[in-house]
Tab-separated table of C-alpha atoms in Angstrom:
chain	number	residue	atom	x	y	z
G	1449	UNK	CA	40.298	79.043	-3.242
G	1450	UNK	CA	37.684	78.104	-6.031
G	1451	UNK	CA	34.891	75.704	-5.605
G	1452	UNK	CA	32.813	74.244	-8.386
G	1453	UNK	CA	29.573	72.750	-7.917
G	1454	UNK	CA	28.079	70.088	-10.534
G	1455	UNK	CA	24.538	68.670	-10.152
G	1456	UNK	CA	23.734	65.130	-11.459
G	1457	UNK	CA	20.402	63.458	-11.255
G	1458	UNK	CA	20.835	60.235	-9.353
G	1459	UNK	CA	19.965	56.918	-11.327
G	1460	UNK	CA	16.584	55.454	-11.201
G	1461	UNK	CA	17.260	53.540	-7.889
G	1462	UNK	CA	16.835	56.703	-6.203
G	1463	UNK	CA	14.162	58.891	-8.057
G	1464	UNK	CA	14.217	62.686	-7.612
G	1465	UNK	CA	17.499	62.832	-5.508
G	1466	UNK	CA	20.554	64.439	-6.633
G	1467	UNK	CA	24.167	64.109	-5.989
G	1468	UNK	CA	26.420	67.318	-5.259
G	1469	UNK	CA	30.057	67.126	-6.283
G	1470	UNK	CA	32.495	69.963	-4.795
G	1471	UNK	CA	35.882	70.381	-6.160
G	1472	UNK	CA	38.354	72.314	-4.079
G	1473	UNK	CA	41.423	73.731	-5.311
G	1474	UNK	CA	43.942	74.938	-2.479
G	1475	UNK	CA	47.584	76.017	-2.302
G	1476	UNK	CA	50.391	75.972	-4.803
G	1477	UNK	CA	50.192	72.355	-5.629
G	1478	UNK	CA	46.671	72.568	-6.593
G	1479	UNK	CA	45.486	69.624	-4.658
G	1480	UNK	CA	41.885	68.519	-5.796
G	1481	UNK	CA	39.589	67.701	-3.039
G	1482	UNK	CA	36.243	65.745	-3.863
G	1483	UNK	CA	33.482	65.647	-1.414
G	1484	UNK	CA	30.341	64.011	-2.098
G	1485	UNK	CA	27.100	64.694	-0.465
G	1486	UNK	CA	23.999	62.801	-1.117
G	1487	UNK	CA	20.628	62.928	-0.372
G	1488	UNK	CA	19.656	59.821	1.970
G	1489	UNK	CA	16.874	57.929	0.368
G	1490	UNK	CA	15.423	54.620	0.953
G	1491	UNK	CA	16.546	51.656	-1.215
G	1492	UNK	CA	13.803	49.209	-1.553
G	1493	UNK	CA	16.160	46.352	-2.665
G	1494	UNK	CA	18.533	46.516	-0.047
G	1495	UNK	CA	16.389	47.268	3.026
G	1496	UNK	CA	13.568	44.937	2.024
G	1497	UNK	CA	13.276	41.589	3.525
G	1498	UNK	CA	11.458	38.058	3.171
G	1499	UNK	CA	7.997	38.203	4.186
G	1500	UNK	CA	6.959	35.842	6.999
G	1501	UNK	CA	10.572	34.734	7.473
G	1502	UNK	CA	10.901	30.912	7.468
G	1503	UNK	CA	7.751	28.749	7.584
G	1504	UNK	CA	7.405	25.873	10.100
G	1505	UNK	CA	7.526	22.554	8.373
G	1506	UNK	CA	4.127	20.829	8.776
G	1507	UNK	CA	4.067	17.127	10.130
G	1508	UNK	CA	2.546	15.054	7.372
G	1509	UNK	CA	1.142	12.422	9.878
G	1510	UNK	CA	-0.800	15.167	11.876
G	1511	UNK	CA	-3.842	14.965	9.796
G	1512	UNK	CA	-3.892	11.154	9.083
G	1513	UNK	CA	-5.114	8.314	10.991
G	1514	UNK	CA	-4.340	4.676	11.110
G	1515	UNK	CA	-6.806	1.729	10.332
G	1516	UNK	CA	-6.290	-2.035	11.033
G	1517	UNK	CA	-6.515	-4.339	7.965
G	1518	UNK	CA	-8.674	-7.446	8.713
G	1519	UNK	CA	-8.235	-10.662	6.851
G	1520	UNK	CA	-11.086	-12.992	6.079
G	1521	UNK	CA	-11.668	-15.763	8.419
G	1522	UNK	CA	-10.419	-18.246	6.122
G	1523	UNK	CA	-6.932	-17.442	7.255
G	1524	UNK	CA	-5.403	-18.054	10.698
G	1525	UNK	CA	-4.253	-14.583	11.378
G	1526	UNK	CA	-6.768	-11.981	11.200
G	1527	UNK	CA	-4.694	-8.701	11.892
G	1528	UNK	CA	-2.708	-8.130	8.702
G	1529	UNK	CA	-1.251	-4.779	9.459
G	1530	UNK	CA	-1.999	-1.087	9.340
G	1531	UNK	CA	-2.693	1.706	6.618
G	1532	UNK	CA	-2.940	5.516	6.647
G	1533	UNK	CA	-5.461	7.888	5.281
G	1534	UNK	CA	-6.152	11.686	5.444
G	1535	UNK	CA	-9.005	12.631	7.918
G	1536	UNK	CA	-12.462	13.538	6.556
G	1537	UNK	CA	-12.284	17.068	5.412
G	1538	UNK	CA	-15.285	18.712	3.743
G	1539	UNK	CA	-16.718	16.547	1.106
G	1540	UNK	CA	-13.470	14.381	1.078
G	1541	UNK	CA	-14.684	11.201	3.253
G	1542	UNK	CA	-11.809	9.139	4.732
G	1543	UNK	CA	-13.508	5.794	3.967
G	1544	UNK	CA	-13.885	6.803	0.353
G	1545	UNK	CA	-10.215	6.773	0.247
G	1546	UNK	CA	-9.710	3.451	1.843
G	1547	UNK	CA	-12.315	1.358	-0.157
G	1548	UNK	CA	-10.822	-0.721	-2.977
G	1549	UNK	CA	-7.164	-0.524	-1.632
G	1550	UNK	CA	-5.458	-3.684	-2.647
G	1551	UNK	CA	-2.718	-5.171	-0.100
G	1552	UNK	CA	-0.389	-7.982	-0.891
G	1553	UNK	CA	0.460	-10.338	1.951
G	1554	UNK	CA	2.445	-13.573	2.127
G	1555	UNK	CA	0.617	-16.447	3.048
G	1556	UNK	CA	3.146	-17.263	5.649
G	1557	UNK	CA	2.140	-14.202	7.586
G	1558	UNK	CA	-1.563	-15.202	7.061
G	1559	UNK	CA	-1.123	-18.716	8.293
G	1560	UNK	CA	1.822	-18.417	10.665
G	1561	UNK	CA	3.788	-21.208	8.548
G	1562	UNK	CA	6.924	-20.608	6.706
G	1563	UNK	CA	6.453	-23.169	4.210
G	1564	UNK	CA	3.801	-21.082	2.438
G	1565	UNK	CA	6.203	-18.110	1.965
G	1566	UNK	CA	6.262	-18.344	-1.817
G	1567	UNK	CA	2.504	-17.525	-2.218
G	1568	UNK	CA	1.420	-13.850	-2.351
G	1569	UNK	CA	-2.152	-13.188	-1.341
G	1570	UNK	CA	-4.030	-10.097	-2.526
G	1571	UNK	CA	-6.668	-8.420	-0.352
G	1572	UNK	CA	-8.823	-5.813	-1.452
G	1573	UNK	CA	-10.639	-3.451	1.111
G	1574	UNK	CA	-14.509	-3.503	1.025
G	1575	UNK	CA	-15.871	-1.809	3.750
G	1576	UNK	CA	-14.877	0.288	7.010
G	1577	UNK	CA	-16.020	-0.585	10.495
G	1578	UNK	CA	-14.842	1.924	13.057
G	1579	UNK	CA	-11.012	1.712	12.820
G	1580	UNK	CA	-11.160	-1.644	10.920
G	1581	UNK	CA	-10.942	-2.101	7.402
G	1582	UNK	CA	-12.543	-5.286	6.184
G	1583	UNK	CA	-10.937	-7.216	3.256
G	1584	UNK	CA	-11.892	-9.901	0.836
G	1585	UNK	CA	-9.608	-12.307	-1.404
G	1586	UNK	CA	-8.668	-10.570	-4.769
G	1587	UNK	CA	-5.985	-12.755	-6.187
G	1588	UNK	CA	-3.045	-14.988	-5.713
G	1589	UNK	CA	0.542	-15.307	-7.241
G	1590	UNK	CA	3.822	-17.018	-6.895
G	1591	UNK	CA	7.109	-15.377	-6.052
G	1592	UNK	CA	9.555	-15.131	-8.693
G	1593	UNK	CA	12.226	-16.937	-6.791
G	1594	UNK	CA	9.850	-19.895	-6.342
G	1595	UNK	CA	8.687	-20.059	-10.001
G	1596	UNK	CA	12.339	-19.954	-11.143
G	1597	UNK	CA	13.459	-22.828	-8.747
G	1598	UNK	CA	10.556	-25.303	-10.310
G	1599	UNK	CA	11.993	-24.882	-14.082
G	1600	UNK	CA	14.552	-27.403	-14.662
G	1601	UNK	CA	16.434	-29.571	-17.501
G	1602	UNK	CA	15.307	-32.773	-18.475
G	1603	UNK	CA	11.544	-32.299	-17.575
G	1604	UNK	CA	8.588	-30.900	-19.646
G	1605	UNK	CA	6.759	-27.685	-18.440
G	1606	UNK	CA	3.026	-27.831	-18.933
G	1607	UNK	CA	0.769	-24.769	-18.275
G	1608	UNK	CA	-2.783	-24.244	-18.734
G	1609	UNK	CA	-5.380	-21.510	-17.834
G	1610	UNK	CA	-9.065	-21.262	-17.722
G	1611	UNK	CA	-12.048	-18.772	-16.769
G	1612	UNK	CA	-14.410	-19.955	-14.112
G	1613	UNK	CA	-17.411	-18.793	-12.401
G	1614	UNK	CA	-18.012	-19.320	-8.786
G	1615	UNK	CA	-21.470	-19.902	-7.181
G	1616	UNK	CA	-21.428	-16.265	-5.850
G	1617	UNK	CA	-20.996	-14.863	-9.474
G	1618	UNK	CA	-17.178	-14.284	-9.097
G	1619	UNK	CA	-15.351	-14.609	-12.419
G	1620	UNK	CA	-11.863	-15.994	-11.876
G	1621	UNK	CA	-8.779	-16.632	-14.237
G	1622	UNK	CA	-6.709	-19.593	-12.893
G	1623	UNK	CA	-3.353	-20.468	-14.146
G	1624	UNK	CA	-2.051	-23.896	-13.631
G	1625	UNK	CA	1.627	-25.207	-13.947
G	1626	UNK	CA	3.186	-28.782	-13.806
G	1627	UNK	CA	6.295	-30.620	-14.609
G	1628	UNK	CA	6.665	-34.394	-15.855
G	1629	UNK	CA	8.728	-36.615	-13.793
G	1630	UNK	CA	10.593	-39.898	-14.332
G	1631	UNK	CA	8.646	-43.142	-13.753
G	1632	UNK	CA	9.300	-45.751	-11.106
G	1633	UNK	CA	12.572	-47.840	-12.230
G	1634	UNK	CA	13.296	-45.465	-15.179
G	1635	UNK	CA	16.915	-45.609	-16.226
G	1636	UNK	CA	16.742	-42.590	-18.730
G	1637	UNK	CA	17.689	-39.333	-17.569
G	1638	UNK	CA	15.104	-37.274	-19.312
G	1639	UNK	CA	11.218	-37.368	-19.022
G	1640	UNK	CA	9.934	-35.376	-22.054
G	1641	UNK	CA	6.217	-35.979	-22.865
G	1642	UNK	CA	5.023	-36.080	-26.295
G	1643	UNK	CA	2.855	-33.490	-27.921
G	1644	UNK	CA	-0.421	-35.391	-27.928
G	1645	UNK	CA	0.348	-36.403	-24.009
G	1646	UNK	CA	0.758	-32.589	-23.248
G	1647	UNK	CA	-2.620	-31.894	-24.939
G	1648	UNK	CA	-4.295	-34.505	-23.000
G	1649	UNK	CA	-2.844	-33.489	-19.640
G	1650	UNK	CA	-3.561	-29.761	-20.471
G	1651	UNK	CA	-7.153	-30.741	-21.111
G	1652	UNK	CA	-7.427	-32.744	-17.647
G	1653	UNK	CA	-6.037	-29.501	-15.973
G	1654	UNK	CA	-8.676	-27.295	-17.361
G	1655	UNK	CA	-11.576	-30.049	-16.529
G	1656	UNK	CA	-10.085	-30.182	-12.830
G	1657	UNK	CA	-10.024	-26.600	-12.381
G	1658	UNK	CA	-13.773	-25.896	-13.674
G	1659	UNK	CA	-14.999	-28.838	-11.750
G	1660	UNK	CA	-13.401	-27.442	-8.405
G	1661	UNK	CA	-14.123	-23.859	-8.899
G	1662	UNK	CA	-17.767	-23.999	-10.276
G	1663	UNK	CA	-18.864	-26.371	-7.482
G	1664	UNK	CA	-18.162	-23.745	-4.453
G	1665	UNK	CA	-18.051	-20.155	-3.551
G	1666	UNK	CA	-15.033	-17.929	-3.313
G	1667	UNK	CA	-14.814	-18.477	0.258
G	1668	UNK	CA	-14.390	-22.466	-0.151
G	1669	UNK	CA	-12.229	-21.840	-3.118
G	1670	UNK	CA	-9.671	-20.099	-1.357
G	1671	UNK	CA	-9.732	-22.991	1.417
G	1672	UNK	CA	-8.761	-25.304	-1.682
G	1673	UNK	CA	-5.964	-22.747	-2.765
G	1674	UNK	CA	-4.278	-22.805	0.713
G	1675	UNK	CA	-3.132	-26.512	1.008
G	1676	UNK	CA	-3.113	-27.042	-2.914
G	1677	UNK	CA	-5.860	-29.530	-3.171
G	1678	UNK	CA	-6.621	-28.718	-6.805
G	1679	UNK	CA	-2.793	-29.387	-7.785
G	1680	UNK	CA	-3.146	-32.936	-5.822
G	1681	UNK	CA	-6.242	-33.633	-7.703
G	1682	UNK	CA	-4.772	-32.992	-11.058
G	1683	UNK	CA	-1.710	-35.262	-10.373
G	1684	UNK	CA	-4.142	-37.962	-9.678
G	1685	UNK	CA	-6.198	-37.530	-12.767
G	1686	UNK	CA	-3.136	-37.403	-15.153
G	1687	UNK	CA	-1.082	-40.310	-13.775
G	1688	UNK	CA	-2.434	-42.444	-16.483
G	1689	UNK	CA	-1.299	-40.360	-19.229
G	1690	UNK	CA	2.306	-39.081	-17.841
G	1691	UNK	CA	3.222	-38.797	-14.038
G	1692	UNK	CA	3.586	-35.175	-12.959
G	1693	UNK	CA	5.322	-33.347	-10.029
G	1694	UNK	CA	5.016	-29.966	-8.727
G	1695	UNK	CA	1.618	-29.072	-9.975
G	1696	UNK	CA	0.187	-25.898	-8.600
G	1697	UNK	CA	-2.443	-23.153	-9.300
G	1698	UNK	CA	0.386	-20.659	-9.644
G	1699	UNK	CA	-1.807	-17.627	-10.363
G	1700	UNK	CA	-5.284	-16.381	-9.823
G	1701	UNK	CA	-6.960	-13.210	-11.151
G	1702	UNK	CA	-10.315	-12.056	-10.298
G	1703	UNK	CA	-11.875	-10.601	-13.614
G	1704	UNK	CA	-15.328	-9.696	-12.540
G	1705	UNK	CA	-16.772	-9.408	-8.979
G	1706	UNK	CA	-20.539	-9.142	-8.086
G	1707	UNK	CA	-22.047	-6.003	-6.365
G	1708	UNK	CA	-21.197	-5.402	-2.868
G	1709	UNK	CA	-23.254	-7.039	-0.214
G	1710	UNK	CA	-22.489	-6.259	3.266
G	1711	UNK	CA	-24.285	-9.439	4.601
G	1712	UNK	CA	-22.124	-11.704	2.402
G	1713	UNK	CA	-18.783	-9.655	3.582
G	1714	UNK	CA	-19.734	-10.370	7.236
G	1715	UNK	CA	-20.076	-14.123	6.499
G	1716	UNK	CA	-16.593	-14.349	4.898
G	1717	UNK	CA	-15.363	-12.626	8.080
G	1718	UNK	CA	-17.321	-14.902	10.314
G	1719	UNK	CA	-16.529	-14.308	13.946
G	1720	UNK	CA	-15.525	-10.659	13.337
G	1721	UNK	CA	-16.294	-8.344	16.099
G	1722	UNK	CA	-15.515	-4.728	16.195
G	1723	UNK	CA	-12.933	-3.848	19.090
G	1724	UNK	CA	-14.821	-1.654	21.607
G	1725	UNK	CA	-12.422	-2.439	24.410
G	1726	UNK	CA	-13.058	-4.314	27.887
G	1727	UNK	CA	-14.869	-3.102	30.729
G	1728	UNK	CA	-12.413	-2.108	33.550
G	1729	UNK	CA	-13.514	-2.153	37.134
G	1730	UNK	CA	-12.986	0.831	39.075
G	1731	UNK	CA	-12.459	1.067	42.788
G	1732	UNK	CA	-15.148	2.367	44.936
G	1733	UNK	CA	-15.088	5.984	45.320
G	1734	UNK	CA	-13.689	7.163	48.856
G	1735	UNK	CA	-16.179	8.849	51.256
G	1736	UNK	CA	-15.495	12.357	52.066
G	1737	UNK	CA	-15.459	12.985	55.789
G	1738	UNK	CA	-17.626	16.342	56.273
G	1739	UNK	CA	-16.638	18.262	59.200
G	1740	UNK	CA	-18.608	20.764	61.412
G	1741	UNK	CA	-18.864	24.134	59.584
G	1742	UNK	CA	-16.971	26.908	61.176
G	1743	UNK	CA	-18.860	30.032	61.900
G	1744	UNK	CA	-17.168	33.015	60.892
G	1745	UNK	CA	-16.658	35.701	63.694
G	1746	UNK	CA	-17.954	33.281	66.445
């Protein structure tokens, strides 16, 4: 029986190792047997596992705190809702992340009256007191469905806008909308106003908005927005030109606000007081009965 040995270098996955091939020829049929012996090496690609395994998912709310949103005192409901913010870490302060946040709330939730559900009030965070976030009025708008429901056929739509400045130096842009209506005992279906009448009505709208806004501060102006006092005054002022219906201050934008003053903010919130909890009456501590001490070894 003859034996032939062939040495061959193993590829780069097992450096400096060799394979040994042995060929054996035995018997008359010259069957060929091949036995392979290979030095055992460490294959890094096979045995290497993942470092650290699976990482535990961190709870995103573990490092956050809840703050109560407080509405100004002109609204009946003071607690608007809650908001999240990351806790103070190093130079990143939580109160800085809360200030100047703007929240959009339905007037129905602020007044507890579903008839005002078509108005959206914007409140901006001004200061943080404990776990309470004090806000101030920052604008107003109509819902889309209410605005679309007002526009109809056979009438004239009249719009006007003007920039006004309140007594406490807030600069606002007010948008007014109104529609013509049929006069009493009118047989004609349509109630279209002439171009000259539209210009006169638009001028009256601007005058009323300027007079109502420049004579009061922002807090009093918001009180006029809620029951739509300005719209009713415009209807009275324009009835001699052409009768109007559905006159609203549909949108208010604050263009410029004065420098922050904590005293004025506290006046806006009026009867605000920080929730510090109520005193709990605890029962008197039970007296401990002391027995006579036992003497060890007596």
